[in-house]
Amino acid sequence: MPDQIQERAGVPVLVCDPDGPPVATEQDALDLIGAAFLGAQVVAVPANRLDERFFSLGTRFAGDVMQKFVNYRVRLAVVGDISTQLAGSSALRALVHESNQGGQVWFVPDLDALDARLHAGG
């Protein structure tokens, strides 16, 4: 399935194909933001599409990507199991916890959890 805009819980979401190209550069993130400008408010990126540097906070890649989404006022949802990455980094656990408290960047286990978050008005 190609990346496609779907209405989920009444919100237009760009649901990214799990088999799509990796998000390995800031330009890759900007390309997703550009695609969202075709009518989506949220970009749901499968965790497996994010370069491993995203989960290694010392690289600053996660912060750079997340800041792009904030700057362009497009919400980002990282969708999938990141338990392995979380087990290895207390800093990442803290980032995920803080992000999930806000309304701009979320880490969710699957699209159903994203739907519940959107339905709750997140």
C-alpha positions as protocol buffer text, in pm:
chain_id: "A"
residue {
  index: 1
  type: MET
  ca { x: 0 y: 0 z: 0 }
}
residue {
  index: 2
  type: PRO
  ca { x: 140 y: 341 z: -82 }
}
residue {
  index: 3
  type: ASP
  ca { x: 130 y: 622 z: 172 }
}
residue {
  index: 4
  type: GLN
  ca { x: -230 y: 741 z: 174 }
}
residue {
  index: 5
  type: ILE
  ca { x: -451 y: 992 z: 350 }
}
residue {
  index: 6
  type: GLN
  ca { x: -722 y: 818 z: 552 }
}
residue {
  index: 7
  type: GLU
  ca { x: -985 y: 963 z: 778 }
}
residue {
  index: 8
  type: ARG
  ca { x: -926 y: 809 z: 1120 }
}
residue {
  index: 9
  type: ALA
  ca { x: -1151 y: 908 z: 1411 }
}
residue {
  index: 10
  type: GLY
  ca { x: -1264 y: 1207 z: 1206 }
}
residue {
  index: 11
  type: VAL
  ca { x: -910 y: 1333 z: 1146 }
}
residue {
  index: 12
  type: PRO
  ca { x: -727 y: 1319 z: 812 }
}
residue {
  index: 13
  type: VAL
  ca { x: -411 y: 1111 z: 867 }
}
residue {
  index: 14
  type: LEU
  ca { x: -131 y: 1036 z: 621 }
}
residue {
  index: 15
  type: VAL
  ca { x: -81 y: 666 z: 694 }
}
residue {
  index: 16
  type: CYS
  ca { x: 263 y: 568 z: 572 }
}
residue {
  index: 17
  type: ASP
  ca { x: 330 y: 232 z: 412 }
}
residue {
  index: 18
  type: PRO
  ca { x: 537 y: 7 z: 643 }
}
residue {
  index: 19
  type: ASP
  ca { x: 734 y: -104 z: 336 }
}
residue {
  index: 20
  type: GLY
  ca { x: 796 y: 250 z: 211 }
}
residue {
  index: 21
  type: PRO
  ca { x: 1131 y: 426 z: 199 }
}
residue {
  index: 22
  type: PRO
  ca { x: 1317 y: 486 z: 524 }
}
residue {
  index: 23
  type: VAL
  ca { x: 1310 y: 819 z: 701 }
}
residue {
  index: 24
  type: ALA
  ca { x: 1685 y: 864 z: 728 }
}
residue {
  index: 25
  type: THR
  ca { x: 1733 y: 1238 z: 673 }
}
residue {
  index: 26
  type: GLU
  ca { x: 1562 y: 1562 z: 766 }
}
residue {
  index: 27
  type: GLN
  ca { x: 1466 y: 1594 z: 398 }
}
residue {
  index: 28
  type: ASP
  ca { x: 1282 y: 1260 z: 421 }
}
residue {
  index: 29
  type: ALA
  ca { x: 1082 y: 1406 z: 711 }
}
residue {
  index: 30
  type: LEU
  ca { x: 1012 y: 1723 z: 512 }
}
residue {
  index: 31
  type: ASP
  ca { x: 889 y: 1509 z: 221 }
}
residue {
  index: 32
  type: LEU
  ca { x: 633 y: 1348 z: 455 }
}
residue {
  index: 33
  type: ILE
  ca { x: 528 y: 1689 z: 583 }
}
residue {
  index: 34
  type: GLY
  ca { x: 486 y: 1805 z: 223 }
}
residue {
  index: 35
  type: ALA
  ca { x: 269 y: 1503 z: 149 }
}
residue {
  index: 36
  type: ALA
  ca { x: 60 y: 1585 z: 456 }
}
residue {
  index: 37
  type: PHE
  ca { x: -7 y: 1931 z: 315 }
}
residue {
  index: 38
  type: LEU
  ca { x: -231 y: 1757 z: 60 }
}
residue {
  index: 39
  type: GLY
  ca { x: -492 y: 1736 z: 335 }
}
residue {
  index: 40
  type: ALA
  ca { x: -363 y: 1551 z: 643 }
}
residue {
  index: 41
  type: GLN
  ca { x: -326 y: 1686 z: 996 }
}
residue {
  index: 42
  type: VAL
  ca { x: -129 y: 1388 z: 1127 }
}
residue {
  index: 43
  type: VAL
  ca { x: 147 y: 1173 z: 975 }
}
residue {
  index: 44
  type: ALA
  ca { x: 151 y: 814 z: 1102 }
}
residue {
  index: 45
  type: VAL
  ca { x: 499 y: 673 z: 1039 }
}
residue {
  index: 46
  type: PRO
  ca { x: 570 y: 306 z: 1109 }
}
residue {
  index: 47
  type: ALA
  ca { x: 856 y: 283 z: 1358 }
}
residue {
  index: 48
  type: ASN
  ca { x: 1039 y: 42 z: 1128 }
}
residue {
  index: 49
  type: ARG
  ca { x: 1069 y: 317 z: 865 }
}
residue {
  index: 50
  type: LEU
  ca { x: 1262 y: 542 z: 1101 }
}
residue {
  index: 51
  type: ASP
  ca { x: 1638 y: 518 z: 1077 }
}
residue {
  index: 52
  type: GLU
  ca { x: 1784 y: 359 z: 1390 }
}
residue {
  index: 53
  type: ARG
  ca { x: 1952 y: 694 z: 1467 }
}
residue {
  index: 54
  type: PHE
  ca { x: 1603 y: 825 z: 1550 }
}
residue {
  index: 55
  type: PHE
  ca { x: 1600 y: 604 z: 1860 }
}
residue {
  index: 56
  type: SER
  ca { x: 1957 y: 691 z: 1963 }
}
residue {
  index: 57
  type: LEU
  ca { x: 1902 y: 1035 z: 2113 }
}
residue {
  index: 58
  type: GLY
  ca { x: 2270 y: 1124 z: 2114 }
}
residue {
  index: 59
  type: THR
  ca { x: 2251 y: 1164 z: 1735 }
}
residue {
  index: 60
  type: ARG
  ca { x: 1989 y: 1442 z: 1774 }
}
residue {
  index: 61
  type: PHE
  ca { x: 1809 y: 1302 z: 1468 }
}
residue {
  index: 62
  type: ALA
  ca { x: 1482 y: 1244 z: 1659 }
}
residue {
  index: 63
  type: GLY
  ca { x: 1486 y: 1600 z: 1790 }
}
residue {
  index: 64
  type: ASP
  ca { x: 1555 y: 1741 z: 1444 }
}
residue {
  index: 65
  type: VAL
  ca { x: 1273 y: 1539 z: 1286 }
}
residue {
  index: 66
  type: MET
  ca { x: 1026 y: 1616 z: 1563 }
}
residue {
  index: 67
  type: GLN
  ca { x: 1110 y: 1987 z: 1546 }
}
residue {
  index: 68
  type: LYS
  ca { x: 1031 y: 1991 z: 1172 }
}
residue {
  index: 69
  type: PHE
  ca { x: 683 y: 1855 z: 1244 }
}
residue {
  index: 70
  type: VAL
  ca { x: 630 y: 2110 z: 1521 }
}
residue {
  index: 71
  type: ASN
  ca { x: 750 y: 2396 z: 1300 }
}
residue {
  index: 72
  type: TYR
  ca { x: 508 y: 2303 z: 1020 }
}
residue {
  index: 73
  type: ARG
  ca { x: 223 y: 2232 z: 1266 }
}
residue {
  index: 74
  type: VAL
  ca { x: 176 y: 1875 z: 1147 }
}
residue {
  index: 75
  type: ARG
  ca { x: 133 y: 1611 z: 1417 }
}
residue {
  index: 76
  type: LEU
  ca { x: 358 y: 1305 z: 1408 }
}
residue {
  index: 77
  type: ALA
  ca { x: 260 y: 960 z: 1528 }
}
residue {
  index: 78
  type: VAL
  ca { x: 532 y: 695 z: 1546 }
}
residue {
  index: 79
  type: VAL
  ca { x: 340 y: 370 z: 1511 }
}
residue {
  index: 80
  type: GLY
  ca { x: 474 y: 33 z: 1617 }
}
residue {
  index: 81
  type: ASP
  ca { x: 658 y: -165 z: 1878 }
}
residue {
  index: 82
  type: ILE
  ca { x: 966 y: 17 z: 2004 }
}
residue {
  index: 83
  type: SER
  ca { x: 1005 y: -187 z: 2322 }
}
residue {
  index: 84
  type: THR
  ca { x: 1355 y: -302 z: 2226 }
}
residue {
  index: 85
  type: GLN
  ca { x: 1473 y: 56 z: 2180 }
}
residue {
  index: 86
  type: LEU
  ca { x: 1299 y: 165 z: 2502 }
}
residue {
  index: 87
  type: ALA
  ca { x: 1463 y: -114 z: 2701 }
}
residue {
  index: 88
  type: GLY
  ca { x: 1805 y: 21 z: 2609 }
}
residue {
  index: 89
  type: SER
  ca { x: 1756 y: 390 z: 2683 }
}
residue {
  index: 90
  type: SER
  ca { x: 1611 y: 567 z: 2982 }
}
residue {
  index: 91
  type: ALA
  ca { x: 1642 y: 895 z: 2789 }
}
residue {
  index: 92
  type: LEU
  ca { x: 1425 y: 754 z: 2509 }
}
residue {
  index: 93
  type: ARG
  ca { x: 1170 y: 630 z: 2763 }
}
residue {
  index: 94
  type: ALA
  ca { x: 1153 y: 982 z: 2907 }
}
residue {
  index: 95
  type: LEU
  ca { x: 1115 y: 1136 z: 2560 }
}
residue {
  index: 96
  type: VAL
  ca { x: 833 y: 898 z: 2470 }
}
residue {
  index: 97
  type: HIS
  ca { x: 658 y: 963 z: 2801 }
}
residue {
  index: 98
  type: GLU
  ca { x: 683 y: 1342 z: 2765 }
}
residue {
  index: 99
  type: SER
  ca { x: 580 y: 1335 z: 2399 }
}
residue {
  index: 100
  type: ASN
  ca { x: 273 y: 1126 z: 2474 }
}
residue {
  index: 101
  type: GLN
  ca { x: 163 y: 1384 z: 2732 }
}
residue {
  index: 102
  type: GLY
  ca { x: 143 y: 1650 z: 2462 }
}
residue {
  index: 103
  type: GLY
  ca { x: -49 y: 1692 z: 2142 }
}
residue {
  index: 104
  type: GLN
  ca { x: 220 y: 1716 z: 1876 }
}
residue {
  index: 105
  type: VAL
  ca { x: 422 y: 1392 z: 1873 }
}
residue {
  index: 106
  type: TRP
  ca { x: 292 y: 1056 z: 1990 }
}
residue {
  index: 107
  type: PHE
  ca { x: 435 y: 708 z: 2012 }
}
residue {
  index: 108
  type: VAL
  ca { x: 159 y: 446 z: 1977 }
}
residue {
  index: 109
  type: PRO
  ca { x: 176 y: 68 z: 1938 }
}
residue {
  index: 110
  type: ASP
  ca { x: -65 y: 46 z: 1643 }
}
residue {
  index: 111
  type: LEU
  ca { x: -320 y: 236 z: 1437 }
}
residue {
  index: 112
  type: ASP
  ca { x: -603 y: 134 z: 1672 }
}
residue {
  index: 113
  type: ALA
  ca { x: -422 y: 313 z: 1954 }
}
residue {
  index: 114
  type: LEU
  ca { x: -380 y: 616 z: 1729 }
}
residue {
  index: 115
  type: ASP
  ca { x: -753 y: 608 z: 1652 }
}
residue {
  index: 116
  type: ALA
  ca { x: -832 y: 599 z: 2025 }
}
residue {
  index: 117
  type: ARG
  ca { x: -598 y: 892 z: 2088 }
}
residue {
  index: 118
  type: LEU
  ca { x: -755 y: 1094 z: 1805 }
}
residue {
  index: 119
  type: HIS
  ca { x: -1106 y: 1002 z: 1917 }
}
residue {
  index: 120
  type: ALA
  ca { x: -1024 y: 1126 z: 2267 }
}
residue {
  index: 121
  type: GLY
  ca { x: -950 y: 1463 z: 2112 }
}
residue {
  index: 122
  type: GLY
  ca { x: -573 y: 1438 z: 2133 }
}
